[in-house]
Amino acid sequence: MKTPQAPGRRKFLKDSVALAGGLVIGFTLPLKGGRAWAADTPVAPVYPPNAFIRIGLDDSITIIVNKSEMGQGVYTSLPMLIAEELEADWSRIRVESAPVAVVYNHTSFGMQLTGGSSSIPSSWEQMRRVGASARVLLVRAAASLWSVPESECHAENSRVLHANSGQSLSYGALATAAAKLELPQDVDLKSAADFKLIGKSVKRLDTPEKVTGRAQYGLDVYLPGMLTVLVARSPVFGGKVRSFDATEARKVPGVQGVYQVPTGVAVAASGFWPAKTARELLEIVWDEGVGATLSTKGMREQYRALAKTPGLSARREGDAGGILEAAQQVIRADYEVPYLAHAAMEPLNVVVDLKPDQCTIWTGTQSQTMDHAMAAKTAGLLPEQVKIHTTFLGGGFGRRANPRSDFVIEAVQVALVVKKPVKVVWTREDDMRGGYYRPMWVDSVAGAIGQDGKPVAWRHTIVGQSIVADTPFESFMTHDGIDATSVEGAANLPYSIPNIEVGLHSPKNVVPVQWWRSVGHSHTAFVVETMMDELAHQAGQDEVQYRLALLEKSPRHAGVLKLAADKSGWGKAKLPAGHALGVAVHQSFDSVVAEIAEVSIEGGKVRVHRVVCAVDCGMVVNPDGVRQQVESAVVFGLSAALHGEISLDKGRVLQSNFHDYTPLRFSEMPKVEVHIVESHDRPTGIGEPGTPPIAPAVANALFKLTGKRLRQLPIDRATLA
Amino acid sequence: MITLNVNGKSMKVDTDPGTPLLWVLRDHLQLTGTKYGCGIAQCGACTVHLDGRAVRSCVTPVSMANGRQVTTIEGLAETVLGKTVQSAWQDIDVPQCGYCQSGQIMAATALLQENPAPSAAEISTAMDGILCRCGTYNRIRSAIDAAAAELKGAAK
Ligand code: FES
Ligand code: FES
């Protein structure tokens, strides 16, 4: 049996037996000068409180990372922050995923959560302080051992040195003494000029495991006596089981039981295949409920009608309505974008080992604190009786940060009835049809331009479900009825326009919706940036110059726009016949990205050849990591722009697997160039900001090729001349 | 009983002969490097080698592997080619979430086995069936090119 442990922990346990001491350090901000915690017993507890660093007597350094590794590189970038200030030997760093504990909470969300492109921005100071504090203790321990002033000692490459006497000791040798010292009240952080690691392209620490198949994802956890469970869920959102017949299903060899659970009917078997085979033989009568009449076609009609009415005001400046009525040159346009599935490569899954007084969970989650609380509640246990091991995530994109803890609660419910260790596996079809989509949106925009061609009025009405409605996030993310994520990127236009009105309708229905890489920006950037492009063309001006003239109050936007234009040869390079460039710029998660896409139409199909990205994300921790994220974000956005659509008829999701919901394939991949603006500002987000600009950049290029404005996504749906 | 040779080791499994090889590897043998992504031959996450050729283990009944050589990502480093591909992947830092990468590496290795110097178009064709939701395609291409160059140098 494979030992089910989070990545890296296996190694630690083995080594820790050999350790006779060590230094463990961790604390929350603001620093209150707690005590370092010494692992001075041969078998260290697996979960020391308040710990981010563990220094072994063998000089190994274990960094406990409190963010989920879902591809974005936090298992490398967060250790870099600590190692920089710790003056650690990078080659001895290893990583362990954090358990659920208050000390591991996100510094601004107040819970353990990975999302919002916030891992680096929110850990930037915290992790460097953790590293610096440990270094101070190690230096202090050495100084007192040698009876020399601390100021004469310095740390380097996991050693403390005393230059005058030539003495030096490794961190491993100092760890036990350092662990007995009081944590410093405050520490000085390095200035950027002294960084040795930060700002350098450092190789990912998780690559070796990921190229050898050793990396452990949730689906790879096997417990002794564990059963694999597949749940037959309602074909319609909100439906309930009325009755079922499992006679045939039970006959499948390997099937151990069939149970009704709140979300449907669960089949428990010795493995995936018998569970799946048996599930297909279930006869279930569903109470489908109100969802059974729902179709995205019908919803679109309803949304279009709503878009013609003002909605709740998200922003109002000047008199956009009056100016639009009187203006000579007005463009009115309606936009539609579909529901989108996250479709991470690893379908959802959860392993639960439920005992009368203990519940242990292994899953790839982005939302530990909430999942933990909901698991305890569902199991009827105290929080301290529940453990979550965060495995590697085979992609997250927001789906694994479910505000309702849907997949974790269901798995605990299953464990309650199966009464054996269970692995609840979602098939690809289950995952695709399981909801929690990026909402479908209809937008209506009217823009007026004045004599000089500049926009004088802008009215934008947005229609779509709120993703935080009826979730624990509603109270602080919704103000005056406006879900901030519905209007982000639309209510805060970077362009100087004197009269602006942004309105919002948030209709409700049974389709579950959720954050999806770049959240609201995934649709607002498309609308705003294609409309700006229309205005530029209407004014007869170059699209880059037109934007720049309106961006005098947004220097970061202007900066990336100029950089992208320059690197792409905008207005200068001679393009092959039938190719055109389209541009878009958008700010999200405090970073600004401009993208210029080179596009052609071949045999009626859109082909994106090259995407030039310019990124301002403040100071960069790992430049190659930033490039990876932007490349990835472009592909994610392009997959959706070209092909992505989840639609419903009679309440049923029409797509089911990768043949009808297809991410970009290898042969469609454009060249992606990432140019990073040099900056001394604090770091801002990078996991998501590359996604929003790609759809409008491609759509704007297509306009140049066809003369027709593309206002609906996916592009596959459009007929291209 | 089905007799399989997996990564050079002979093993017997007691299972329905129609069970896909993928689930025998994972659920019976706990060789979890081979991944499940779609189950319908659309994503390639489950790619393994059967007698040296890339197959989708999610749609390959285990009976088809009876008495044949199965190589999974866990056994890939046994050959110079496999090791070279893996180290090219590592040098270029291809993986992000990593979930698709076993399949990518198995497909790339099978390609280079058959065609040690693939053209850009040949790489596209061979790799088109292996999805990566994290969008690592350009790095995959660079890694294949690098591995091909490395092998060519070594052959001289
Ligand atoms: S799991 Fe076999 S091709 Fe997707
Ligand atoms: S690396 Fe995540 S799916 Fe390919």
mmCIF file of N, CA and C in Angstrom, chain A residues 666-667, chain B residues 120-129:
data_model
loop_
_atom_site.group_PDB
_atom_site.id
_atom_site.type_symbol
_atom_site.label_atom_id
_atom_site.label_comp_id
_atom_site.label_asym_id
_atom_site.label_seq_id
_atom_site.Cartn_x
_atom_site.Cartn_y
_atom_site.Cartn_z
ATOM 1 N N PHE A 666 -2.223 21.074 -28.438
ATOM 2 C CA PHE A 666 -0.827 21.355 -28.776
ATOM 3 C C PHE A 666 -0.708 22.091 -30.115
ATOM 4 N N SER A 667 -1.429 21.583 -31.132
ATOM 5 C CA SER A 667 -1.267 22.139 -32.485
ATOM 6 C C SER A 667 -1.845 23.545 -32.609
ATOM 7 N N ALA B 120 8.975 20.150 -36.430
ATOM 8 C CA ALA B 120 7.979 20.867 -35.617
ATOM 9 C C ALA B 120 6.589 20.305 -35.877
ATOM 10 N N ALA B 121 6.298 20.046 -37.155
ATOM 11 C CA ALA B 121 4.956 19.551 -37.489
ATOM 12 C C ALA B 121 4.751 18.137 -36.951
ATOM 13 N N GLU B 122 5.810 17.342 -37.014
ATOM 14 C CA GLU B 122 5.681 15.975 -36.486
ATOM 15 C C GLU B 122 5.463 15.978 -34.976
ATOM 16 N N ILE B 123 6.114 16.901 -34.316
ATOM 17 C CA ILE B 123 5.898 17.005 -32.859
ATOM 18 C C ILE B 123 4.447 17.391 -32.589
ATOM 19 N N SER B 124 3.945 18.372 -33.329
ATOM 20 C CA SER B 124 2.556 18.796 -33.130
ATOM 21 C C SER B 124 1.600 17.634 -33.312
ATOM 22 N N THR B 125 1.820 16.860 -34.350
ATOM 23 C CA THR B 125 0.913 15.744 -34.625
ATOM 24 C C THR B 125 0.982 14.716 -33.501
ATOM 25 N N ALA B 126 2.198 14.391 -33.103
ATOM 26 C CA ALA B 126 2.339 13.347 -32.091
ATOM 27 C C ALA B 126 1.792 13.780 -30.733
ATOM 28 N N MET B 127 1.896 15.059 -30.440
ATOM 29 C CA MET B 127 1.525 15.525 -29.098
ATOM 30 C C MET B 127 0.112 16.108 -29.034
ATOM 31 N N ASP B 128 -0.559 16.179 -30.171
ATOM 32 C CA ASP B 128 -1.843 16.883 -30.197
ATOM 33 C C ASP B 128 -2.906 16.239 -29.312
ATOM 34 N N GLY B 129 -2.764 14.953 -29.084
ATOM 35 C CA GLY B 129 -3.780 14.256 -28.301
ATOM 36 C C GLY B 129 -3.574 14.334 -26.798
#
